[in-house]
Each structure stands twice: as structure tokens, then as C-alpha cells.
Coordinates of C-alpha atoms in Angstrom, one line a residue:
M1 CA 8.7 -171.7 -38.5
V2 CA 4.9 -171.6 -39.1
D3 CA 2.4 -172.5 -41.8
G4 CA -1.3 -172.4 -42.5
L5 CA -1.4 -168.6 -42.9
P6 CA -4.2 -167.1 -45.0
S7 CA -3.5 -166.6 -48.7
A8 CA -5.4 -165.4 -51.7
M9 CA -5.3 -163.9 -55.2
S10 CA -5.2 -160.1 -55.5
S11 CA -7.9 -158.1 -57.4
L12 CA -5.3 -157.0 -59.9
P13 CA -5.4 -158.4 -63.5
T14 CA -2.1 -160.2 -62.8
G15 CA -3.8 -162.2 -60.0
D16 CA -0.8 -162.0 -57.7
T17 CA -0.7 -164.4 -54.8
L18 CA -1.0 -162.7 -51.4
G19 CA 0.1 -164.2 -48.1
A20 CA 2.7 -163.2 -45.4
A21 CA 4.0 -159.9 -46.7
D22 CA 6.8 -159.1 -44.2
V23 CA 8.3 -160.1 -40.9
A24 CA 10.0 -158.2 -38.0
F25 CA 11.5 -159.0 -34.6
V26 CA 10.8 -157.0 -31.4
G27 CA 13.5 -158.4 -29.1
N28 CA 13.4 -162.1 -29.6
T29 CA 9.7 -162.2 -30.6
L30 CA 8.8 -162.7 -34.3
Y31 CA 5.9 -161.0 -35.9
A32 CA 4.5 -161.4 -39.4
L33 CA 2.3 -159.1 -41.5
L34 CA -0.6 -160.8 -43.3
A35 CA -1.8 -159.6 -46.7
G36 CA -4.0 -162.5 -47.9
G37 CA -6.7 -162.5 -45.2
G38 CA -10.1 -161.0 -44.8
C39 CA -13.5 -161.3 -46.5
S40 CA -12.3 -159.7 -49.8
H41 CA -9.8 -162.5 -50.1
G42 CA -12.2 -165.3 -49.2
N43 CA -10.8 -165.7 -45.7
P44 CA -13.4 -164.1 -43.4
A45 CA -12.2 -166.1 -40.3
T46 CA -8.6 -165.0 -40.8
P47 CA -8.4 -161.2 -41.4
N48 CA -5.3 -159.3 -42.5
G49 CA -3.3 -158.3 -39.5
V50 CA -0.1 -158.7 -37.5
I51 CA 0.5 -162.1 -35.9
Q52 CA 2.9 -163.2 -33.2
V53 CA 4.8 -166.4 -34.1
D54 CA 5.8 -168.9 -31.5
V55 CA 9.0 -170.3 -33.1
V56 CA 9.3 -173.1 -30.5
H57 CA 5.8 -174.6 -30.9
H58 CA 5.3 -173.4 -34.6
T59 CA 2.0 -171.7 -33.8
W60 CA 0.7 -168.2 -34.2
S61 CA -1.9 -165.8 -32.8
Y62 CA -3.2 -162.4 -33.7
L63 CA -1.7 -159.3 -32.3
A64 CA -3.8 -156.9 -34.3
D65 CA -6.7 -157.0 -36.8
L66 CA -5.7 -154.7 -39.6
S67 CA -8.7 -155.5 -41.7
A68 CA -11.0 -154.1 -39.0
F69 CA -8.8 -151.1 -38.5
E70 CA -8.9 -150.1 -42.2
L71 CA -12.7 -150.6 -42.2
A72 CA -13.0 -148.2 -39.3
N73 CA -10.4 -145.7 -40.8
P74 CA -11.0 -145.4 -44.5
P75 CA -8.7 -143.1 -46.6
V76 CA -9.7 -139.5 -47.0
N77 CA -9.2 -139.7 -50.8
P78 CA -9.3 -143.2 -52.3
G79 CA -8.3 -141.8 -55.7
P80 CA -7.6 -144.1 -58.6
S81 CA -7.0 -147.1 -56.3
I82 CA -10.8 -147.5 -56.2
V83 CA -10.4 -149.3 -59.5
D84 CA -8.6 -152.2 -57.8
W85 CA -9.9 -151.6 -54.3
E86 CA -8.9 -154.1 -51.7
P87 CA -11.3 -153.7 -48.7
D88 CA -8.9 -155.6 -46.5
G89 CA -5.8 -153.8 -47.8
S90 CA -2.7 -155.0 -49.6
W91 CA -0.2 -154.8 -46.7
Y92 CA 3.4 -154.6 -47.8
G93 CA 6.3 -153.6 -45.5
M94 CA 6.8 -153.8 -41.8
L95 CA 9.7 -152.9 -39.4
A96 CA 10.3 -152.6 -35.7
V97 CA 11.4 -149.2 -34.2
R98 CA 11.8 -148.6 -30.5
G99 CA 9.5 -151.4 -29.5
D100 CA 6.7 -150.7 -31.9
L101 CA 5.8 -152.1 -35.3
Y102 CA 5.2 -149.9 -38.4
A103 CA 3.4 -151.3 -41.5
T104 CA 2.7 -149.8 -44.9
E105 CA -0.5 -150.4 -46.9
P106 CA -0.3 -149.0 -50.5
N107 CA -3.9 -149.6 -51.6
H108 CA -5.5 -147.4 -48.8
Q109 CA -2.2 -145.4 -48.6
Q110 CA -1.7 -145.8 -44.9
I111 CA 1.3 -146.2 -42.6
D112 CA 0.2 -147.5 -39.2
R113 CA 1.9 -148.2 -35.8
I114 CA 1.1 -151.4 -33.9
S115 CA 1.9 -151.9 -30.3
P116 CA 3.2 -155.4 -29.5
A117 CA 2.4 -154.8 -25.8
T118 CA -1.3 -154.0 -26.3
G119 CA -2.2 -154.7 -30.0
K120 CA -3.4 -151.2 -30.4
V121 CA -3.2 -149.8 -33.9
D122 CA -2.7 -146.1 -34.6
L123 CA -2.7 -144.3 -37.9
V124 CA 0.7 -142.6 -38.5
V125 CA -0.2 -141.0 -41.8
D126 CA -3.0 -141.1 -44.4
I127 CA -1.1 -140.2 -47.5
S128 CA -4.2 -139.9 -49.6
G129 CA -5.2 -136.8 -47.6
S130 CA -2.0 -135.0 -48.6
S131 CA -1.9 -135.9 -52.3
S132 CA -4.3 -135.9 -55.2
L133 CA -2.2 -138.6 -56.9
W134 CA -2.0 -142.2 -55.8
V135 CA 1.4 -142.7 -54.1
G136 CA 1.2 -146.2 -52.7
P137 CA 3.8 -146.6 -49.9
T138 CA 5.7 -149.9 -50.0
G139 CA 9.1 -150.4 -48.5
I140 CA 9.9 -148.6 -45.3
A141 CA 13.2 -147.9 -43.3
Y142 CA 14.2 -146.0 -40.3
H143 CA 17.3 -143.7 -40.2
G144 CA 16.7 -141.0 -37.7
N145 CA 13.3 -140.5 -39.4
F146 CA 11.2 -142.9 -41.4
F147 CA 11.8 -143.2 -45.1
F148 CA 9.4 -145.0 -47.5
G149 CA 9.3 -145.7 -51.2
N150 CA 6.3 -145.8 -53.5
L151 CA 5.2 -147.6 -56.6
A152 CA 3.3 -144.8 -58.4
P153 CA 0.5 -145.6 -60.8
F154 CA 0.7 -148.2 -63.6
P155 CA 1.5 -148.3 -66.5
I156 CA 5.0 -147.6 -65.3
N157 CA 6.4 -144.1 -66.1
P158 CA 10.1 -144.4 -65.4
G159 CA 11.3 -141.8 -62.9
S160 CA 7.8 -141.2 -61.4
A161 CA 8.4 -142.8 -58.0
N162 CA 10.3 -141.4 -55.0
V163 CA 11.6 -142.1 -51.6
F164 CA 9.9 -139.9 -49.0
K165 CA 11.0 -138.7 -45.6
L166 CA 8.3 -139.2 -42.9
T167 CA 8.5 -137.5 -39.5
P168 CA 6.9 -139.1 -36.4
S169 CA 4.2 -136.3 -36.5
G170 CA 3.0 -137.7 -39.9
N171 CA 4.5 -135.0 -42.2
F172 CA 6.3 -136.3 -45.3
K173 CA 8.1 -134.9 -48.3
V174 CA 10.1 -136.2 -51.2
W175 CA 13.6 -137.1 -50.2
Q176 CA 14.9 -138.7 -53.4
P177 CA 13.0 -138.2 -56.7
G178 CA 13.4 -139.8 -60.1
L179 CA 13.1 -143.5 -59.1
T180 CA 10.8 -146.2 -60.5
T181 CA 8.5 -148.7 -58.8
V182 CA 10.2 -148.7 -55.4
V183 CA 9.5 -151.8 -53.3
G184 CA 12.4 -151.7 -50.8
V185 CA 14.5 -149.2 -49.0
V186 CA 17.4 -149.7 -46.6
F187 CA 20.3 -147.6 -45.2
D188 CA 23.9 -148.8 -44.5
R189 CA 26.1 -147.6 -41.7
H190 CA 27.7 -145.1 -44.1
D191 CA 24.3 -143.3 -44.7
N192 CA 24.0 -144.7 -48.2
L193 CA 20.4 -145.4 -49.2
Y194 CA 19.7 -148.6 -51.2
V195 CA 16.5 -148.7 -53.3
L196 CA 15.0 -151.8 -54.8
E197 CA 13.0 -151.2 -58.0
L198 CA 10.5 -153.7 -59.2
S199 CA 10.8 -152.9 -62.9
D200 CA 12.4 -149.7 -64.3
A201 CA 11.0 -150.0 -67.9
A202 CA 7.9 -148.3 -69.2
G203 CA 4.6 -150.2 -69.3
F204 CA 4.0 -153.1 -66.9
P205 CA 6.5 -155.1 -64.9
N206 CA 8.7 -157.4 -67.0
P207 CA 11.3 -159.9 -65.8
G208 CA 14.8 -158.7 -66.0
N209 CA 14.1 -155.0 -65.4
G210 CA 14.4 -155.0 -61.6
K211 CA 17.5 -153.3 -60.1
I212 CA 19.1 -151.9 -56.9
V213 CA 20.1 -148.3 -56.9
R214 CA 22.5 -146.7 -54.4
V215 CA 21.9 -143.1 -53.3
S216 CA 24.9 -141.5 -51.6
P217 CA 24.5 -139.0 -48.8
S218 CA 25.1 -136.2 -51.3
G219 CA 22.2 -137.5 -53.5
Q220 CA 24.3 -139.2 -56.3
T221 CA 22.7 -142.3 -57.7
E222 CA 24.3 -145.4 -59.1
D223 CA 22.9 -148.7 -60.3
I224 CA 24.8 -151.5 -58.4
L225 CA 22.8 -154.5 -59.7
T226 CA 20.5 -154.8 -62.7
G227 CA 18.6 -157.6 -64.4
L228 CA 16.6 -158.7 -61.4
I229 CA 13.4 -160.7 -62.0
V230 CA 10.4 -158.9 -60.4
P231 CA 12.1 -158.4 -57.0
T232 CA 9.7 -157.7 -54.1
A233 CA 11.7 -157.0 -50.9
M234 CA 15.1 -156.1 -49.5
T235 CA 16.8 -155.9 -46.2
I236 CA 20.4 -155.4 -45.0
G237 CA 22.1 -157.9 -42.7
P238 CA 24.5 -157.4 -39.8
D239 CA 27.2 -158.4 -42.3
G240 CA 26.5 -155.3 -44.4
A241 CA 25.2 -157.3 -47.3
L242 CA 21.8 -156.8 -49.0
Y243 CA 19.3 -159.7 -49.0
V244 CA 16.8 -159.5 -51.8
S245 CA 13.7 -161.6 -52.7
N246 CA 14.2 -162.2 -56.5
S247 CA 11.4 -163.6 -58.6
G248 CA 9.1 -162.6 -55.7
A249 CA 6.1 -162.6 -58.0
A250 CA 6.7 -165.9 -59.8
P251 CA 5.2 -169.4 -60.0
P252 CA 5.9 -171.7 -57.0
G253 CA 9.4 -173.0 -56.8
L254 CA 11.1 -170.2 -58.8
G255 CA 11.6 -167.6 -56.0
Q256 CA 15.1 -166.8 -54.8
I257 CA 16.9 -165.0 -51.9
L258 CA 20.0 -163.3 -53.2
R259 CA 22.9 -162.0 -51.1
V260 CA 24.4 -158.9 -52.6
E261 CA 27.6 -157.3 -51.4
P262 CA 27.3 -153.6 -52.1

């Protein structure tokens, strides 16, 4: 579709590669969320932001400069993320709801709304202002309200992450506790919640410890797929299947897209 997007290495000791973090459609228009741009990533001319992709001519243009927005709207409580602070952010998840785009940024702990019509960015919630602990919002879904997952601090403490319910007014609360390193959340048409976990073992992420957890409407949890290799994102298709990026944090050529029938 398009290439030449800014990329970089993160400030984490793992040196993860950052680039296009997520994509979403508003109508027939494709948008992408950039996570590898900005001065802190060595790309001062191409900041982090949301871009509009012309799929016919394979070109792109900025809709919103998220690096500038975060500079103008710092978190109330940077907390422990100051150790691996990313001035331009480490943008992660994005989805389209009722004509607007919503993006998560775990480093600064923001969820923002971006208008495709005007490019205006609005802060939906500064999570740092409501918690003394680093939460780190990652995957996000909409099911009557917004629901987002979080990583929780490393080293990994199994069961320390959650899925939160977020209202349009910016209030949030724990919806499903006892999860681990959540990087993706989706709902199916039967109100089941599917949670993608990066790595469910103590310590630091290791290949083979990723999994998908199903949470029923009554709150019962069930592992439906284990043994994933550092998965990073998940969505649900019109066929009802889950689509997962496996080996999402792996050397070039090893990444996979898996189709999972729940």
C-alpha cells in the first residue's frame, strides 16, 4: 500500500523496532498510526502522528502531528515511565468509532481522539492522573463503551494487568482483572471478550508464552490458544475469526499473521 514511513529503535534495552503501529478505516479511507517518528527517534522531519494513505497512488500525508500534541500536553504524573521516557511517545493501538479515530499511547499514558475531518486532536483521558502506578494502555476496542488493556510494569508479574472500561467522559475502571501483559482486546458478536497476552510468565517476555484468553459475558476465563511467540496485535474479522500478529517483535522475515477460529 505505502512505504517510506519513519522507523526507529525504542529506548528500551530490547531495542524494539518502531514503525507503523496500527491501521484503521473511516469509510473507505485508510489511516495509519506512526510510532517511529519524531526527534527522539532520529526523525525530526517526520513526527509521530496519524497519516492518511492514498491506496491508489501509494502515497501518504499527515492528518495529525501527535508528537507536537504530546509535547503540548504532558502527563500529569510521568511515574516510572520516566526511566524509558519517549518524548514522541510509543503509540500502540488505534480504532475508528463513529467517524473519529482513537489512539493509545502507553508511555505517556494517554488515549486521544483524532478527527479525520479536521485533524484536531483531543485528550480523552490522561491515565497517569488517576493512578500512582504506571498502567500503560495498549490494545483498545469499542463495545458500547471503550475497553482497553494494559501492559503493567516489567519485570512481568503474572495477573497484574487488566482490561479497563472507559466511558466517553474519560472515566475508567477495571473491567476484567487478573490478566498479564495485555496487547490486544476484541469482542465478538456474542459479547465474548478476547484478550491477547504478550507473555504470561514472570520476568521478561519470552517466546512461546503468549496466548489468547476468552472472557465470557459472566466473567469466566478460558485459554483458547497458547504458545504464541511475542504476539503484538489482534483484530476480529467479518468471518468471526481472530487475526493475530505472531512474532510481532522478531527479526525481519519471521513475523506471521495467524487466523484463529475461536
